[in-house]
C-alpha positions as CSV (number, residue, x, y, z in Angstrom):
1,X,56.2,18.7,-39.3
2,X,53.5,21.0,-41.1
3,X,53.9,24.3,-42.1
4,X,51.9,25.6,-39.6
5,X,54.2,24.6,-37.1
6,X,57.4,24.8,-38.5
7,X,56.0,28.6,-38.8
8,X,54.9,28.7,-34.8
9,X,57.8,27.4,-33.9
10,X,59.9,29.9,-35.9
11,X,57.6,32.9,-34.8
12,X,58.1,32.1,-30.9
13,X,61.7,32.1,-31.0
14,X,61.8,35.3,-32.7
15,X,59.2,36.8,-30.3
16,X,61.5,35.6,-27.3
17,X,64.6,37.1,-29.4
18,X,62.7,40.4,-29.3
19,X,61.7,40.4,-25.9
20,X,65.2,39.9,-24.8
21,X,66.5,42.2,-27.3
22,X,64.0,45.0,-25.6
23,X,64.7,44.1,-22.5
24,X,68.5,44.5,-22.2
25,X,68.0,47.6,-24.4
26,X,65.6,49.1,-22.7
27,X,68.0,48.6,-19.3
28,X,70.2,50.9,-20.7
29,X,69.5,54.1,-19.1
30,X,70.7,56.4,-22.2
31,X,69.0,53.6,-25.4
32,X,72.0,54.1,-27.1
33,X,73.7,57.2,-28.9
34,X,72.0,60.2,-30.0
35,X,72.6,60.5,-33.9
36,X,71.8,63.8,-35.7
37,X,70.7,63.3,-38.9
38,X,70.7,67.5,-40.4
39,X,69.0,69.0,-38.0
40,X,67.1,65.5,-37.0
41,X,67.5,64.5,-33.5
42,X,67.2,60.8,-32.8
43,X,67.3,60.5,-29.4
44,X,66.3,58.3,-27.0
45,X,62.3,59.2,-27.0
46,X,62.4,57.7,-31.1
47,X,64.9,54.5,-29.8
48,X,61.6,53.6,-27.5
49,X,59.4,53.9,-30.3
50,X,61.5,52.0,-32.6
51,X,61.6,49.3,-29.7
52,X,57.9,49.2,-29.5
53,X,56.9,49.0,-32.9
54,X,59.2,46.0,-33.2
55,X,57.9,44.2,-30.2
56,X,54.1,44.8,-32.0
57,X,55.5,43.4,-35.2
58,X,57.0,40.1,-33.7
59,X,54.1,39.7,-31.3
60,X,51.9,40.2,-34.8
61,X,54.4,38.0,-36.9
62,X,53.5,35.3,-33.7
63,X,49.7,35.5,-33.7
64,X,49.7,35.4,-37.3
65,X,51.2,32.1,-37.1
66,X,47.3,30.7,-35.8
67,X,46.3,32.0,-38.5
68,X,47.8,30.2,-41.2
69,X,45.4,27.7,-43.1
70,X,47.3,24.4,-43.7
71,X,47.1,23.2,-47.3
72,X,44.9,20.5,-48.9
């Protein structure tokens, strides 16, 4: 197997590791516990954010992968 796939393969099952991940997290009504960090809230409003910038980051780590150029 080439790179190229080895890395498409790799970057699909972490992209359908995320979306599951979101999924059941995002079922939760409550995203988890609140943690105060000083007078930092982290509720669940920054939890969604957190979700959603990984999803982009595993959907970019994915689309990258049609990117790659294979080696000569």
């Amino acid at each position: 197997m080439n790179t190229r796939k080895v890395l498409r393969v790799i970057s699909l099952i972490m992209l359908i590791v995320a979306v599951v991940f979101i999924v059941i997290a995002a079922s939760v009504p409550t995203l988890g516990k609140v943690i105060y960090i000083g007078k930092f809230y982290f509720g669940p409003e920054q939890w969604r954010v957190c979700y959603a910038i990984y999803a982009m980051v595993m959907v970019g780590l994915f689309l990258a992968s049609f990117l790659m150029k294979t080696k000569r």
